[in-house]
Coordinates of C-alpha atoms and ligand atoms in Angstrom, one line a residue:
M1 CA -40.1 -228.7 91.3
G2 CA -41.9 -228.2 94.5
I3 CA -46.1 -228.8 94.5
Q4 CA -47.7 -226.1 93.9
T5 CA -50.7 -225.3 96.2
A6 CA -52.5 -222.4 94.9
F7 CA -53.8 -220.9 91.3
A8 CA -51.9 -217.9 90.3
G9 CA -53.4 -214.9 89.5
Q10 CA -54.2 -213.5 86.6
S11 CA -52.1 -211.4 86.1
S12 CA -49.1 -214.3 86.5
P13 CA -47.5 -215.5 82.7
L14 CA -49.7 -218.2 81.5
V15 CA -45.9 -219.5 79.8
D16 CA -43.7 -219.6 83.2
D17 CA -39.9 -220.1 80.7
R18 CA -37.1 -220.2 83.5
S19 CA -34.6 -222.4 81.1
K20 CA -31.6 -221.5 83.0
Q21 CA -33.1 -223.0 86.3
G22 CA -34.7 -225.9 85.0
I23 CA -38.0 -224.9 85.0
F24 CA -40.4 -224.7 82.1
R25 CA -44.1 -224.6 82.9
V26 CA -47.3 -223.6 81.3
A27 CA -50.2 -222.5 82.8
R28 CA -53.1 -225.0 82.6
R29 CA -55.6 -221.9 82.5
A30 CA -54.3 -221.7 78.7
F31 CA -56.3 -224.5 78.0
V32 CA -59.3 -224.0 79.5
E33 CA -60.3 -219.8 79.8
P34 CA -62.3 -218.5 77.0
S35 CA -60.2 -215.2 77.1
V36 CA -57.1 -216.8 76.1
L37 CA -59.5 -218.4 73.5
E38 CA -60.0 -214.8 72.7
R39 CA -56.6 -213.7 72.2
E40 CA -55.7 -216.5 70.2
Q41 CA -58.6 -216.1 67.7
R42 CA -56.6 -212.4 67.3
E43 CA -53.1 -212.9 67.5
I44 CA -52.9 -216.5 66.1
F45 CA -55.2 -217.4 63.9
E46 CA -55.9 -213.8 62.2
K47 CA -52.1 -213.3 61.6
C48 CA -50.3 -216.5 60.9
W49 CA -50.2 -219.0 57.8
L50 CA -53.0 -221.8 58.4
Y51 CA -53.3 -224.3 55.7
L52 CA -56.1 -224.7 53.6
G53 CA -55.6 -227.6 51.3
H54 CA -53.2 -229.7 48.7
E55 CA -53.3 -228.8 44.8
S56 CA -54.1 -232.3 43.9
E57 CA -57.9 -231.4 45.9
V58 CA -58.6 -229.1 43.3
A59 CA -56.5 -231.0 40.5
K60 CA -58.7 -230.2 37.5
P61 CA -59.8 -226.3 36.0
G62 CA -63.8 -226.0 37.8
D63 CA -62.8 -228.1 41.0
F64 CA -63.8 -226.8 44.1
L65 CA -64.4 -227.3 48.2
T66 CA -65.5 -225.9 51.1
R67 CA -63.6 -225.7 54.5
S68 CA -63.5 -223.9 57.4
V69 CA -60.2 -221.8 58.6
A70 CA -59.9 -220.6 61.8
G71 CA -63.6 -220.2 62.0
R72 CA -63.8 -218.5 58.6
K73 CA -65.7 -220.5 55.8
I74 CA -63.6 -220.7 52.5
I75 CA -64.1 -221.8 48.9
F76 CA -60.9 -223.9 47.0
T77 CA -60.8 -223.7 43.7
R78 CA -59.1 -224.1 40.4
N79 CA -60.3 -221.8 37.6
K80 CA -60.3 -222.3 33.9
E81 CA -56.8 -221.1 33.2
G82 CA -55.4 -223.6 35.8
K83 CA -55.0 -221.1 38.6
V84 CA -55.7 -222.1 42.4
G85 CA -58.1 -219.3 44.2
A86 CA -59.3 -219.2 47.7
F87 CA -62.3 -216.6 48.6
F88 CA -64.4 -216.1 51.7
N89 CA -67.7 -218.2 51.1
T90 CA -70.3 -215.5 51.8
C91 CA -72.2 -213.6 49.5
P92 CA -71.5 -209.9 49.2
H93 CA -75.0 -209.2 49.1
R94 CA -76.2 -210.4 51.8
G95 CA -73.8 -212.8 53.1
A96 CA -75.1 -216.0 52.5
M97 CA -72.8 -218.9 51.8
V98 CA -72.6 -218.6 48.1
C99 CA -71.3 -222.7 48.0
R100 CA -73.1 -225.2 50.2
E101 CA -71.4 -228.1 48.8
K102 CA -68.7 -229.5 50.4
Q103 CA -66.6 -230.3 46.7
G104 CA -67.3 -230.6 43.4
A105 CA -66.8 -228.8 39.7
A106 CA -68.5 -225.8 38.7
N107 CA -68.7 -223.5 36.1
L108 CA -69.7 -220.9 38.2
F109 CA -71.1 -220.4 41.9
R110 CA -74.3 -219.0 42.1
C111 CA -76.1 -217.8 45.8
F112 CA -79.0 -219.6 46.5
Y113 CA -81.0 -216.5 48.2
H114 CA -81.1 -214.1 45.4
S115 CA -79.1 -215.7 42.7
W116 CA -76.1 -213.4 42.4
A117 CA -74.0 -215.9 40.3
F118 CA -70.1 -215.2 40.3
D119 CA -67.0 -216.8 37.8
L120 CA -64.2 -219.3 39.1
D121 CA -62.4 -215.5 39.9
G122 CA -65.0 -214.7 42.3
K123 CA -66.1 -212.0 39.8
L124 CA -69.8 -211.2 39.8
I125 CA -71.0 -212.6 36.3
N126 CA -74.7 -212.1 36.8
R127 CA -77.6 -211.0 38.8
P128 CA -81.5 -210.7 38.8
G129 CA -82.3 -206.7 38.1
N130 CA -78.8 -206.1 37.2
E131 CA -80.4 -202.9 35.4
C132 CA -81.4 -201.6 39.2
Y133 CA -77.5 -201.3 40.3
S134 CA -75.4 -198.1 39.6
E135 CA -72.0 -199.1 38.0
E136 CA -70.1 -197.0 41.0
A137 CA -71.4 -199.8 43.3
N138 CA -69.3 -202.3 42.0
A139 CA -67.0 -199.9 40.6
N140 CA -64.0 -201.5 42.6
G141 CA -65.0 -205.0 42.8
E142 CA -67.3 -204.6 46.0
H143 CA -70.1 -207.0 44.2
D144 CA -67.6 -209.5 44.0
L145 CA -66.4 -212.8 46.4
V146 CA -63.8 -211.4 48.6
A147 CA -60.6 -213.4 48.7
P148 CA -58.0 -213.8 51.2
R149 CA -54.1 -213.9 51.0
L150 CA -53.4 -217.3 49.3
E151 CA -49.5 -218.6 48.5
N152 CA -48.3 -222.2 48.3
Y153 CA -45.1 -224.0 49.1
R154 CA -44.7 -227.3 47.0
G155 CA -48.6 -227.3 46.7
L156 CA -49.5 -226.9 50.1
Y157 CA -51.7 -224.2 50.2
F158 CA -51.8 -221.4 53.0
I159 CA -54.5 -218.5 53.5
N160 CA -53.7 -215.5 55.9
L161 CA -56.3 -213.1 57.2
D162 CA -53.2 -210.3 57.8
R163 CA -53.1 -208.2 55.1
N164 CA -49.4 -207.3 56.6
A165 CA -48.1 -210.7 57.9
P166 CA -44.9 -211.9 56.1
D167 CA -44.9 -213.6 52.7
L168 CA -45.0 -217.8 53.4
P169 CA -41.7 -218.8 52.4
S170 CA -40.3 -216.4 55.2
Y171 CA -43.2 -217.7 57.6
L172 CA -42.3 -221.4 56.7
G173 CA -38.6 -220.5 57.5
K174 CA -36.4 -223.9 58.3
T175 CA -39.6 -225.9 57.7
R176 CA -39.1 -225.9 54.3
E177 CA -36.3 -228.4 54.5
F178 CA -38.3 -230.8 56.0
I179 CA -41.7 -230.2 53.3
D180 CA -39.1 -231.2 51.2
L181 CA -38.3 -234.2 52.2
V182 CA -41.6 -234.7 51.8
M183 CA -42.1 -233.6 48.4
D184 CA -39.4 -235.0 47.3
Q185 CA -40.7 -238.3 47.4
S186 CA -42.2 -238.4 44.2
E187 CA -40.7 -237.0 40.5
T188 CA -44.1 -237.0 39.4
G189 CA -45.8 -234.9 42.3
M190 CA -47.8 -235.8 45.4
E191 CA -51.6 -235.8 46.3
V192 CA -54.1 -236.5 48.6
V193 CA -56.0 -239.8 48.5
G194 CA -59.3 -240.4 49.4
G195 CA -61.0 -237.3 51.2
T196 CA -60.9 -235.6 54.2
Q197 CA -61.0 -237.6 57.9
E198 CA -63.1 -235.4 60.3
Y199 CA -63.7 -235.4 63.9
G200 CA -63.7 -234.1 67.0
F201 CA -63.3 -234.4 70.6
R202 CA -63.2 -232.7 74.2
A203 CA -59.5 -231.2 74.9
N204 CA -58.2 -228.0 73.8
W205 CA -56.2 -227.6 70.3
K206 CA -53.1 -227.0 71.3
L207 CA -53.0 -230.3 73.5
L208 CA -52.7 -231.9 69.8
A209 CA -49.8 -229.3 68.5
E210 CA -48.3 -231.1 71.6
N211 CA -49.1 -234.3 70.8
S212 CA -48.4 -234.6 67.4
V213 CA -44.4 -234.1 68.0
D214 CA -44.1 -235.8 71.7
G215 CA -42.1 -238.8 71.4
Y216 CA -42.2 -239.6 75.2
H217 CA -45.8 -240.3 74.9
G218 CA -45.3 -243.0 71.8
Q219 CA -44.3 -246.0 73.8
P220 CA -46.4 -245.8 76.7
T221 CA -49.9 -244.9 74.9
H222 CA -49.4 -246.7 71.7
V223 CA -48.0 -250.0 73.4
T224 CA -50.9 -252.3 71.8
Y225 CA -49.6 -250.7 68.2
F226 CA -45.8 -251.7 69.2
D227 CA -46.9 -254.7 70.4
Y228 CA -48.8 -255.0 67.0
V229 CA -45.7 -253.9 65.0
M230 CA -43.3 -256.3 67.2
S231 CA -45.2 -259.6 66.4
T232 CA -46.5 -259.1 62.9
N233 CA -43.3 -258.4 61.6
G234 CA -41.1 -261.0 64.2
N235 CA -38.3 -258.6 63.9
I236 CA -38.0 -254.6 63.6
G237 CA -35.6 -255.2 60.4
D238 CA -32.0 -253.9 60.0
N239 CA -32.6 -250.8 58.7
V240 CA -33.8 -249.1 61.7
V241 CA -31.5 -245.7 61.6
K242 CA -30.2 -244.9 65.4
I243 CA -31.7 -241.1 65.1
S244 CA -33.6 -239.4 67.7
T245 CA -33.4 -235.6 67.0
P246 CA -35.7 -233.0 68.0
H247 CA -35.7 -229.7 66.3
D248 CA -37.2 -226.0 67.4
L249 CA -37.0 -224.6 63.9
G250 CA -37.9 -221.1 64.8
Q251 CA -41.2 -219.3 65.0
G252 CA -43.0 -222.1 66.9
H253 CA -42.1 -224.9 64.7
A254 CA -40.8 -228.0 65.4
V255 CA -39.7 -231.5 63.9
V256 CA -39.1 -234.7 65.6
E257 CA -36.2 -237.2 63.3
Y258 CA -36.4 -240.7 64.7
G259 CA -36.0 -244.2 63.3
A260 CA -38.9 -247.0 64.1
P261 CA -39.5 -250.6 63.4
W262 CA -42.5 -250.1 61.6
G263 CA -42.3 -250.4 57.5
R264 CA -42.6 -247.1 55.4
P265 CA -43.6 -247.1 52.1
I266 CA -41.0 -244.7 51.2
A267 CA -38.7 -246.8 51.0
K268 CA -38.1 -249.4 54.2
A269 CA -39.4 -252.6 53.9
V270 CA -40.7 -254.9 57.2
P271 CA -40.0 -258.5 57.0
A272 CA -44.2 -259.1 56.8
W273 CA -43.7 -257.4 53.7
G274 CA -41.9 -260.4 52.1
A275 CA -39.6 -260.6 49.0
K276 CA -41.4 -259.1 46.7
G277 CA -42.0 -255.9 49.2
E278 CA -38.5 -255.9 50.4
A279 CA -37.5 -255.7 46.5
E280 CA -39.6 -252.9 45.9
A281 CA -38.5 -250.5 48.9
E282 CA -35.0 -251.1 47.4
S283 CA -36.0 -250.0 44.0
L284 CA -37.6 -246.8 45.3
R285 CA -35.1 -246.2 47.5
A286 CA -32.5 -246.6 44.2
G287 CA -34.5 -244.5 42.4
L288 CA -33.9 -241.6 45.0
E289 CA -30.4 -242.6 45.1
A290 CA -30.4 -241.8 41.4
R291 CA -32.2 -238.2 42.4
F292 CA -30.5 -237.5 45.3
G293 CA -27.3 -239.2 46.3
K294 CA -27.1 -242.1 49.2
E295 CA -27.1 -239.9 52.3
R296 CA -30.3 -237.7 51.2
A297 CA -31.7 -240.7 50.0
E298 CA -31.3 -242.9 52.8
R299 CA -32.9 -239.9 55.4
I300 CA -35.9 -239.7 52.9
A301 CA -36.5 -243.6 53.2
Y302 CA -35.5 -244.6 56.5
T303 CA -36.0 -241.8 58.4
N304 CA -40.1 -240.7 60.3
R305 CA -40.4 -236.9 60.8
N306 CA -43.5 -235.7 62.7
M307 CA -43.7 -232.0 62.1
V308 CA -46.3 -228.9 63.2
I309 CA -46.2 -225.9 61.9
F310 CA -47.5 -223.1 64.0
P311 CA -49.9 -223.0 64.7
N312 CA -52.1 -225.9 64.0
F313 CA -50.6 -227.7 60.6
V314 CA -49.2 -231.3 61.4
I315 CA -47.3 -232.7 58.6
N316 CA -46.6 -236.5 59.8
D317 CA -44.2 -238.5 57.5
I318 CA -43.9 -241.5 59.2
M319 CA -45.4 -245.4 58.4
A320 CA -47.6 -243.1 55.8
I321 CA -48.1 -239.2 55.3
T322 CA -50.9 -237.2 57.2
L323 CA -51.6 -233.8 56.5
R324 CA -53.8 -232.7 59.6
T325 CA -54.8 -229.5 60.8
F326 CA -57.3 -228.8 63.9
E327 CA -59.3 -225.9 65.2
P328 CA -60.7 -225.0 68.8
V329 CA -64.2 -224.4 68.3
G330 CA -64.6 -223.7 72.2
P331 CA -61.7 -223.7 74.7
G332 CA -62.3 -227.5 75.3
Q333 CA -63.1 -229.0 72.2
M334 CA -61.8 -229.1 69.1
R335 CA -62.2 -230.4 65.3
V336 CA -59.8 -232.2 63.5
S337 CA -59.5 -232.6 59.5
A338 CA -56.9 -234.9 58.5
W339 CA -55.9 -236.3 55.1
T340 CA -53.5 -238.9 53.7
L341 CA -50.9 -237.9 51.0
A342 CA -49.0 -240.3 49.0
P343 CA -46.6 -240.1 45.6
K344 CA -48.6 -240.1 42.3
G345 CA -48.7 -242.9 40.1
E346 CA -47.4 -245.6 43.2
A347 CA -47.2 -249.1 42.3
P348 CA -50.9 -250.6 43.6
E349 CA -48.8 -252.5 46.4
S350 CA -47.0 -250.1 47.5
R351 CA -50.7 -247.5 47.6
Q352 CA -52.1 -250.8 49.0
R353 CA -49.5 -250.6 51.9
R354 CA -49.8 -247.0 52.3
L355 CA -52.8 -247.0 53.0
Y356 CA -53.4 -250.2 55.2
N357 CA -50.6 -248.6 57.8
F358 CA -52.2 -245.1 57.3
L359 CA -55.8 -246.9 58.7
E360 CA -53.8 -249.3 61.0
F361 CA -52.1 -246.1 62.9
L362 CA -53.2 -243.0 62.0
G363 CA -57.1 -243.1 61.1
P364 CA -59.7 -242.5 63.1
G365 CA -60.2 -246.2 64.0
G366 CA -56.2 -247.0 63.6
F367 CA -54.1 -248.3 66.7
A368 CA -52.8 -244.6 67.3
T369 CA -55.6 -242.0 67.1
P370 CA -58.0 -243.2 69.6
D371 CA -55.1 -243.4 72.3
D372 CA -54.4 -239.8 71.4
C373 CA -57.8 -238.6 71.7
E374 CA -58.2 -240.2 74.9
A375 CA -55.1 -239.2 76.9
L376 CA -55.7 -235.5 75.2
A377 CA -59.3 -235.7 76.6
L378 CA -58.0 -237.1 79.8
C379 CA -55.5 -233.9 80.3
Q380 CA -58.3 -231.4 79.4
E381 CA -61.1 -233.2 82.3
G382 CA -57.9 -233.3 84.4
Y383 CA -57.6 -229.2 84.2
A384 CA -61.3 -229.3 86.3
N385 CA -58.9 -229.2 88.7
M386 CA -56.7 -226.4 87.9
A387 CA -57.3 -224.2 90.8
E388 CA -55.3 -226.8 92.9
A389 CA -53.2 -228.3 90.5
G390 CA -52.7 -225.2 88.1
W391 CA -49.3 -225.9 86.0
N392 CA -48.3 -228.6 83.4
D393 CA -44.8 -229.5 83.5
I394 CA -42.7 -229.6 79.4
S395 CA -39.2 -229.2 81.2
K396 CA -37.9 -232.6 80.2
G397 CA -34.7 -232.4 78.6
L398 CA -33.6 -229.1 79.8
N399 CA -30.7 -230.5 81.5
R400 CA -29.2 -232.3 78.7
E401 CA -26.9 -231.4 76.0
Q402 CA -28.4 -233.6 73.5
P403 CA -32.1 -234.0 73.5
T404 CA -33.9 -236.9 72.1
I405 CA -37.2 -237.0 70.6
E406 CA -38.5 -238.2 74.6
D407 CA -37.2 -234.7 75.6
E408 CA -39.8 -231.4 75.2
V409 CA -38.1 -229.4 73.0
Q410 CA -40.0 -229.2 70.1
M411 CA -43.0 -228.3 72.7
R412 CA -41.1 -225.6 74.1
A413 CA -40.5 -224.4 70.7
F414 CA -44.3 -224.1 70.0
W415 CA -45.1 -222.6 74.1
R416 CA -42.5 -220.0 73.4
E417 CA -44.3 -218.5 69.8
W418 CA -47.4 -219.2 71.8
S419 CA -46.6 -216.9 74.7
R420 CA -44.6 -214.3 72.3
R421 CA -47.5 -213.9 70.6
I422 CA -50.3 -214.2 73.0
E423 CA -48.0 -212.2 76.2
G424 CA -46.0 -210.3 74.4
E425 CA -41.8 -210.1 74.3
R426 CA -41.0 -210.4 78.1
A427 CA -37.6 -209.6 79.5
Ligands
LIG1 FE1 -76.7 -214.3 47.7 FE2 -78.4 -212.3 47.9 S1 -77.6 -213.3 49.8 S2 -77.9 -213.1 46.4
LIG2 FE1 -49.9 -240.4 69.4

């Protein structure tokens, strides 16, 4: 590809997809311009299913937590009958945030300002001077909390701000096969362990969508971690599967499946875990085989998967499992929330290995996360030169019949959907 000498005009496409000619580029304007972010808010964040939380985070009746999703303030809760619900965290009276806590357990939500009170289903149940209101004023629930659409798949709850959007299972489409490979890891269900990890950094949110399924950057960016794994384990073990497959799952979703040298608490041991760890992993793998047969058991146990569910939800099932969302707080700034997911009732030693693995690689202070933040912040800084160097190249592997995870199939899947939603269908 020739060197670009000028920044293309406003009317040119942001995604330059000429796959047949081996060209796939994204204009750097897409990462920088406020008008692009405004379109994303309208065409993506207000129309797609967005991850809110896992059922285990509101395990008991009355449990609640508050989150920001696409800039909206949301209460996520479980009512007395055990049903999970979500409400916009704004009072129908004058708009104050009704719930000010991060999380807790409650019988009702009472607004700080004039003391209107709502039950766990969002219904107005009490207010000072109730006799001064006509019944008509709340005839259609106008004085109740407003609820977004809420649906779940295997314990993962999503909201949608678009009343006309297709249902969640249709939206998730082929990602369900890969969600199942994670959720099937326990017969008794999965749980979020240890709360939320929150951090932010100076990069456009789409850079993290790309990075989360980018196999090309693994070795160079995370060389310190790989050196560490090799030196700690002595060797890579004998059950590293020879798979390196990117999947375009449609609708902007993508996943990479691959073998890797690290240990997986379910259920691939490494020499550093010793004989006991090896025996535990083998027993877990045998349990999976009894439930699912050898082939699926080995796929669950030995294969790693990093998946992005369009637009901003990531499940990485690698040396531990992380759930991650990220949302823009400006064109060049994002806020990230991450959780670790684990099988309920996991043996203490396995849980310890999992949490250690999580912190070591995926946690905000691990080997990987700071590396990735640095790489993405460097990209964002580099876009200061976009007037002279205006395009990102995403063409790797376009000429290959069987691409690997080090190609860029998965990022092209994201960008095609992004372009369809932001720029509309093009001939
Ligand atoms: Fe909530 Fe008035 S704003 S009671
Ligand atoms: Fe990385």
